[in-house]
């Protein structure tokens, strides 16, 4: 069984993102970049399925500029067998990402596609669902447990009321939640081996996908600073401030 795992290059979660001076975008100059944490969980789950003997090959794919090879090499060090970079300097929107992944799926024909439920930069939580709609594949989102059962994959997913288990006929799409697993660290020997693993490069034009932006970024600005809280002496004073100052009642 072949598994395709989508990964994304994002600002390291320990770094505080800042806008450019002109407010045109997020400032990425000299900023530490890393693998999206939800994508790490997706890779880990694919590697565990391979270690269990149910998966034979793991292909990681990323979309972005040439520097995304760094994150793909990380995925190879974590256990992926080979990687594909869809190289573009355009920052693709979720729909464009889904279309590109659909084109890669048509070339690779994987039985299972695993994605992080969202990226920590855009926080859109859209690509997995859009990919399911475009491919017509069944999908299990927000997965906390994934079990392969013959030609099906059983996904326990987190919902508002608790947990829901769905059985999906392969090929299928799974998006990962935080509680699915705890990603491993890449060992030094595996980092060295990853340098020799195959990494192919494609372009959106080769895949026949138009990734022209459909949304215009108007401005990026930091959130306003919150004012310090105050103590009130009575309920009447609290009601007065909520009514006349905060104007919430």
mmCIF file of C-alpha atoms in Angstrom:
data_model
loop_
_atom_site.group_PDB
_atom_site.id
_atom_site.type_symbol
_atom_site.label_atom_id
_atom_site.label_comp_id
_atom_site.label_asym_id
_atom_site.label_seq_id
_atom_site.Cartn_x
_atom_site.Cartn_y
_atom_site.Cartn_z
ATOM 1 C CA UNK A 1 0.000 0.000 0.000
ATOM 2 C CA UNK A 2 1.234 3.473 -0.918
ATOM 3 C CA UNK A 3 0.557 6.447 1.353
ATOM 4 C CA UNK A 4 0.906 10.052 0.257
ATOM 5 C CA UNK A 5 1.553 12.626 2.987
ATOM 6 C CA UNK A 6 1.283 16.364 2.326
ATOM 7 C CA UNK A 7 3.627 18.617 4.304
ATOM 8 C CA UNK A 8 4.030 22.398 4.546
ATOM 9 C CA UNK A 9 6.848 24.789 5.395
ATOM 10 C CA UNK A 10 5.712 27.290 8.065
ATOM 11 C CA UNK A 11 7.195 29.678 10.595
ATOM 12 C CA UNK A 12 8.455 27.707 13.593
ATOM 13 C CA UNK A 13 5.751 27.639 16.262
ATOM 14 C CA UNK A 14 8.194 29.055 18.825
ATOM 15 C CA UNK A 15 8.717 32.207 16.740
ATOM 16 C CA UNK A 16 6.417 35.214 17.078
ATOM 17 C CA UNK A 17 5.290 36.228 13.597
ATOM 18 C CA UNK A 18 5.549 39.924 12.752
ATOM 19 C CA UNK A 19 4.191 41.946 9.819
ATOM 20 C CA UNK A 20 6.441 43.827 7.403
ATOM 21 C CA UNK A 21 6.934 47.536 8.050
ATOM 22 C CA UNK A 22 4.609 48.423 5.182
ATOM 23 C CA UNK A 23 1.960 45.913 6.320
ATOM 24 C CA UNK A 24 2.017 44.129 2.969
ATOM 25 C CA UNK A 25 2.623 40.627 4.378
ATOM 26 C CA UNK A 26 4.214 38.617 7.162
ATOM 27 C CA UNK A 27 7.945 39.268 7.520
ATOM 28 C CA UNK A 28 9.815 36.031 6.777
ATOM 29 C CA UNK A 29 13.304 37.542 6.548
ATOM 30 C CA UNK A 30 15.746 35.666 8.804
ATOM 31 C CA UNK A 31 12.858 33.827 10.449
ATOM 32 C CA UNK A 32 13.266 30.197 11.498
ATOM 33 C CA UNK A 33 11.080 27.917 9.379
ATOM 34 C CA UNK A 34 9.939 24.400 10.237
ATOM 35 C CA UNK A 35 7.627 21.574 9.324
ATOM 36 C CA UNK A 36 4.003 22.298 10.178
ATOM 37 C CA UNK A 37 3.272 20.419 13.460
ATOM 38 C CA UNK A 38 0.113 18.777 12.104
ATOM 39 C CA UNK A 39 2.132 17.572 9.097
ATOM 40 C CA UNK A 40 4.651 15.985 11.468
ATOM 41 C CA UNK A 41 1.760 14.059 13.011
ATOM 42 C CA UNK A 42 0.667 12.941 9.539
ATOM 43 C CA UNK A 43 4.160 11.657 8.716
ATOM 44 C CA UNK A 44 4.423 9.882 12.057
ATOM 45 C CA UNK A 45 1.115 8.103 11.478
ATOM 46 C CA UNK A 46 2.222 6.952 8.017
ATOM 47 C CA UNK A 47 5.513 5.672 9.453
ATOM 48 C CA UNK A 48 3.686 3.770 12.205
ATOM 49 C CA UNK A 49 1.430 2.134 9.617
ATOM 50 C CA UNK A 50 4.526 1.107 7.685
ATOM 51 C CA UNK A 51 6.171 -0.271 10.824
ATOM 52 C CA UNK A 52 2.997 -2.288 11.421
ATOM 53 C CA UNK A 53 3.453 -3.901 8.001
ATOM 54 C CA UNK A 54 0.323 -2.484 6.355
ATOM 55 C CA UNK A 55 2.088 0.209 4.288
ATOM 56 C CA UNK A 56 4.933 -0.403 1.849
ATOM 57 C CA UNK A 57 5.794 3.093 0.599
ATOM 58 C CA UNK A 58 5.450 6.636 1.952
ATOM 59 C CA UNK A 59 5.620 9.584 -0.437
ATOM 60 C CA UNK A 60 5.782 13.095 1.015
ATOM 61 C CA UNK A 61 4.777 16.079 -1.109
ATOM 62 C CA UNK A 62 5.105 19.807 -0.524
ATOM 63 C CA UNK A 63 4.130 22.900 -2.494
ATOM 64 C CA UNK A 64 6.215 26.057 -2.445
ATOM 65 C CA UNK A 65 9.622 27.552 -3.319
ATOM 66 C CA UNK A 66 12.823 25.577 -3.648
ATOM 67 C CA UNK A 67 13.683 26.050 0.040
ATOM 68 C CA UNK A 68 10.783 23.678 0.874
ATOM 69 C CA UNK A 69 13.242 20.893 0.064
ATOM 70 C CA UNK A 70 14.535 21.385 3.607
ATOM 71 C CA UNK A 71 11.196 20.308 5.103
ATOM 72 C CA UNK A 72 10.875 17.460 2.603
ATOM 73 C CA UNK A 73 14.313 16.195 3.674
ATOM 74 C CA UNK A 74 13.050 16.331 7.255
ATOM 75 C CA UNK A 75 10.073 14.188 6.271
ATOM 76 C CA UNK A 76 12.468 11.738 4.610
ATOM 77 C CA UNK A 77 14.547 11.622 7.781
ATOM 78 C CA UNK A 78 11.390 10.880 9.772
ATOM 79 C CA UNK A 79 10.623 7.847 7.614
ATOM 80 C CA UNK A 80 9.221 8.832 4.202
ATOM 81 C CA UNK A 81 10.702 6.865 1.294
ATOM 82 C CA UNK A 82 10.738 9.599 -1.347
ATOM 83 C CA UNK A 83 9.533 13.149 -1.818
ATOM 84 C CA UNK A 84 7.955 15.409 -4.423
ATOM 85 C CA UNK A 85 8.207 19.198 -4.511
ATOM 86 C CA UNK A 86 5.695 21.142 -6.578
ATOM 87 C CA UNK A 87 7.877 24.197 -6.992
ATOM 88 C CA UNK A 88 6.286 27.644 -7.174
ATOM 89 C CA UNK A 89 7.075 31.084 -5.824
ATOM 90 C CA UNK A 90 3.369 31.870 -5.577
ATOM 91 C CA UNK A 91 1.832 31.295 -2.159
ATOM 92 C CA UNK A 92 -1.041 28.976 -3.127
ATOM 93 C CA UNK A 93 -4.466 29.256 -1.536
ATOM 94 C CA UNK A 94 -6.162 26.125 -0.082
ATOM 95 C CA UNK A 95 -8.156 25.463 -3.269
ATOM 96 C CA UNK A 96 -5.010 25.678 -5.400
ATOM 97 C CA UNK A 97 -3.204 23.337 -2.984
ATOM 98 C CA UNK A 98 -6.077 20.858 -3.219
ATOM 99 C CA UNK A 99 -5.986 20.993 -7.037
ATOM 100 C CA UNK A 100 -2.232 20.415 -7.086
ATOM 101 C CA UNK A 101 -2.518 17.514 -4.652
ATOM 102 C CA UNK A 102 -5.278 16.022 -6.796
ATOM 103 C CA UNK A 103 -2.947 16.146 -9.805
ATOM 104 C CA UNK A 104 -0.156 14.472 -7.806
ATOM 105 C CA UNK A 105 -2.593 11.800 -6.598
ATOM 106 C CA UNK A 106 -3.541 11.053 -10.199
ATOM 107 C CA UNK A 107 0.156 10.517 -11.000
ATOM 108 C CA UNK A 108 1.000 8.479 -7.894
ATOM 109 C CA UNK A 109 -2.275 6.552 -7.270
ATOM 110 C CA UNK A 110 -1.876 6.211 -3.477
ATOM 111 C CA UNK A 111 -4.390 4.171 -1.484
ATOM 112 C CA UNK A 112 -4.288 6.544 1.490
ATOM 113 C CA UNK A 113 -3.685 10.295 1.690
ATOM 114 C CA UNK A 114 -2.836 11.819 5.071
ATOM 115 C CA UNK A 115 -2.735 15.553 5.734
ATOM 116 C CA UNK A 116 -2.498 17.723 8.800
ATOM 117 C CA UNK A 117 -5.936 19.140 9.571
ATOM 118 C CA UNK A 118 -4.549 22.671 9.163
ATOM 119 C CA UNK A 119 -1.361 24.700 8.865
ATOM 120 C CA UNK A 120 -0.433 26.943 11.781
ATOM 121 C CA UNK A 121 0.194 29.944 9.515
ATOM 122 C CA UNK A 122 -3.108 30.282 7.649
ATOM 123 C CA UNK A 123 -5.215 28.168 10.045
ATOM 124 C CA UNK A 124 -7.688 27.648 7.196
ATOM 125 C CA UNK A 125 -8.526 23.980 7.825
ATOM 126 C CA UNK A 126 -9.796 23.659 4.239
ATOM 127 C CA UNK A 127 -7.381 21.707 2.055
ATOM 128 C CA UNK A 128 -8.303 18.181 3.186
ATOM 129 C CA UNK A 129 -12.021 18.798 2.744
ATOM 130 C CA UNK A 130 -11.532 20.462 -0.653
ATOM 131 C CA UNK A 131 -9.315 17.584 -1.772
ATOM 132 C CA UNK A 132 -12.042 15.123 -0.811
ATOM 133 C CA UNK A 133 -14.582 17.080 -2.860
ATOM 134 C CA UNK A 134 -12.290 17.312 -5.906
ATOM 135 C CA UNK A 135 -11.272 13.637 -5.904
ATOM 136 C CA UNK A 136 -14.586 12.187 -4.770
ATOM 137 C CA UNK A 137 -12.737 10.179 -2.105
ATOM 138 C CA UNK A 138 -14.239 9.572 1.345
ATOM 139 C CA UNK A 139 -12.610 11.595 4.090
ATOM 140 C CA UNK A 140 -12.097 11.333 7.831
ATOM 141 C CA UNK A 141 -11.162 14.673 9.362
ATOM 142 C CA UNK A 142 -9.747 15.528 12.818
ATOM 143 C CA UNK A 143 -8.523 11.947 13.271
ATOM 144 C CA UNK A 144 -7.456 10.819 16.746
ATOM 145 C CA UNK A 145 -7.216 7.094 15.812
ATOM 146 C CA UNK A 146 -6.480 5.544 12.401
ATOM 147 C CA UNK A 147 -6.703 1.792 11.797
ATOM 148 C CA UNK A 148 -6.400 -0.002 8.465
ATOM 149 C CA UNK A 149 -8.775 -2.928 8.032
ATOM 150 C CA UNK A 150 -8.342 -4.627 4.671
ATOM 151 C CA UNK A 151 -9.814 -2.361 2.004
ATOM 152 C CA UNK A 152 -11.153 0.063 4.636
ATOM 153 C CA UNK A 153 -9.657 2.559 7.044
ATOM 154 C CA UNK A 154 -11.440 3.171 10.345
ATOM 155 C CA UNK A 155 -11.035 6.727 11.613
ATOM 156 C CA UNK A 156 -12.021 7.899 15.077
ATOM 157 C CA UNK A 157 -12.563 11.625 14.825
ATOM 158 C CA UNK A 158 -13.083 14.322 17.403
ATOM 159 C CA UNK A 159 -16.431 16.129 17.204
ATOM 160 C CA UNK A 160 -18.231 18.595 19.461
ATOM 161 C CA UNK A 161 -20.180 15.864 21.257
ATOM 162 C CA UNK A 162 -17.255 13.490 21.786
ATOM 163 C CA UNK A 163 -15.847 10.893 19.399
ATOM 164 C CA UNK A 164 -17.199 9.511 16.131
ATOM 165 C CA UNK A 165 -15.821 6.481 14.279
ATOM 166 C CA UNK A 166 -16.254 6.252 10.516
ATOM 167 C CA UNK A 167 -15.262 3.451 8.138
ATOM 168 C CA UNK A 168 -13.893 4.693 4.810
ATOM 169 C CA UNK A 169 -13.371 2.634 1.677
ATOM 170 C CA UNK A 170 -9.871 3.024 0.256
ATOM 171 C CA UNK A 171 -8.604 5.139 -1.403
ATOM 172 C CA UNK A 172 -9.425 7.692 1.268
ATOM 173 C CA UNK A 173 -8.282 10.965 2.800
ATOM 174 C CA UNK A 174 -7.464 11.452 6.490
ATOM 175 C CA UNK A 175 -6.627 14.721 8.247
ATOM 176 C CA UNK A 176 -4.806 14.488 11.552
ATOM 177 C CA UNK A 177 -5.567 16.046 14.925
ATOM 178 C CA UNK A 178 -3.174 16.671 17.815
ATOM 179 C CA UNK A 179 -4.115 13.575 19.808
ATOM 180 C CA UNK A 180 -3.435 11.095 17.006
ATOM 181 C CA UNK A 181 0.198 10.513 18.019
ATOM 182 C CA UNK A 182 3.413 12.109 19.246
ATOM 183 C CA UNK A 183 5.933 12.615 16.420
ATOM 184 C CA UNK A 184 9.405 11.180 16.829
ATOM 185 C CA UNK A 185 12.665 13.060 16.451
ATOM 186 C CA UNK A 186 14.803 12.402 13.391
ATOM 187 C CA UNK A 187 18.002 10.570 14.349
ATOM 188 C CA UNK A 188 21.358 11.663 12.934
ATOM 189 C CA UNK A 189 21.810 8.458 10.863
ATOM 190 C CA UNK A 190 18.354 8.933 9.341
ATOM 191 C CA UNK A 191 19.120 12.598 8.585
ATOM 192 C CA UNK A 192 22.211 11.474 6.697
ATOM 193 C CA UNK A 193 20.271 8.758 4.839
ATOM 194 C CA UNK A 194 17.602 11.284 3.873
ATOM 195 C CA UNK A 195 20.142 13.185 1.788
ATOM 196 C CA UNK A 196 20.333 10.212 -0.589
ATOM 197 C CA UNK A 197 16.619 9.532 -0.875
ATOM 198 C CA UNK A 198 14.936 10.631 -4.131
ATOM 199 C CA UNK A 199 13.319 14.057 -4.277
ATOM 200 C CA UNK A 200 11.554 14.915 -7.530
ATOM 201 C CA UNK A 201 10.471 18.385 -8.627
ATOM 202 C CA UNK A 202 7.337 19.289 -10.572
ATOM 203 C CA UNK A 203 5.693 22.589 -11.481
ATOM 204 C CA UNK A 204 2.031 23.637 -11.503
ATOM 205 C CA UNK A 205 2.252 24.002 -15.299
ATOM 206 C CA UNK A 206 3.447 20.401 -15.648
ATOM 207 C CA UNK A 207 0.457 19.328 -13.564
ATOM 208 C CA UNK A 208 -1.907 21.499 -15.612
ATOM 209 C CA UNK A 209 -3.125 23.510 -12.605
ATOM 210 C CA UNK A 210 -3.785 27.259 -12.501
ATOM 211 C CA UNK A 211 -2.783 28.586 -9.068
ATOM 212 C CA UNK A 212 -3.527 32.268 -9.707
ATOM 213 C CA UNK A 213 -4.653 33.903 -6.425
ATOM 214 C CA UNK A 214 -8.377 34.491 -6.044
ATOM 215 C CA UNK A 215 -8.043 36.455 -2.815
ATOM 216 C CA UNK A 216 -6.251 39.781 -2.479
ATOM 217 C CA UNK A 217 -4.226 40.394 0.673
ATOM 218 C CA UNK A 218 -5.063 43.944 1.720
ATOM 219 C CA UNK A 219 -3.045 44.389 4.905
ATOM 220 C CA UNK A 220 -1.277 42.490 7.676
ATOM 221 C CA UNK A 221 -1.172 44.085 11.118
ATOM 222 C CA UNK A 222 -0.530 42.883 14.665
ATOM 223 C CA UNK A 223 -3.555 42.411 16.931
ATOM 224 C CA UNK A 224 -4.396 45.392 19.143
ATOM 225 C CA UNK A 225 -2.966 45.284 22.627
ATOM 226 C CA UNK A 226 -5.465 44.376 25.312
ATOM 227 C CA UNK A 227 -6.056 46.891 28.057
ATOM 228 C CA UNK A 228 -5.319 45.856 31.629
ATOM 229 C CA UNK A 229 -8.270 44.660 33.672
ATOM 230 C CA UNK A 230 -9.659 46.605 36.595
ATOM 231 C CA UNK A 231 -11.381 45.725 39.864
ATOM 232 C CA UNK A 232 -14.775 47.132 40.768
ATOM 233 C CA UNK A 233 -16.182 47.672 44.224
ATOM 234 C CA UNK A 234 -19.754 46.541 43.614
ATOM 235 C CA UNK A 235 -22.156 44.844 41.221
ATOM 236 C CA UNK A 236 -23.728 48.200 40.443
ATOM 237 C CA UNK A 237 -20.369 49.610 39.370
ATOM 238 C CA UNK A 238 -19.733 46.512 37.228
ATOM 239 C CA UNK A 239 -23.084 46.855 35.492
ATOM 240 C CA UNK A 240 -22.464 50.562 34.939
ATOM 241 C CA UNK A 241 -19.088 49.945 33.280
ATOM 242 C CA UNK A 242 -20.425 47.089 31.131
ATOM 243 C CA UNK A 243 -23.278 49.288 29.990
ATOM 244 C CA UNK A 244 -21.632 52.686 29.558
ATOM 245 C CA UNK A 245 -17.951 51.901 28.870
ATOM 246 C CA UNK A 246 -17.797 48.416 27.323
ATOM 247 C CA UNK A 247 -21.310 48.848 25.866
ATOM 248 C CA UNK A 248 -21.930 45.081 25.915
ATOM 249 C CA UNK A 249 -25.278 45.247 27.716
#
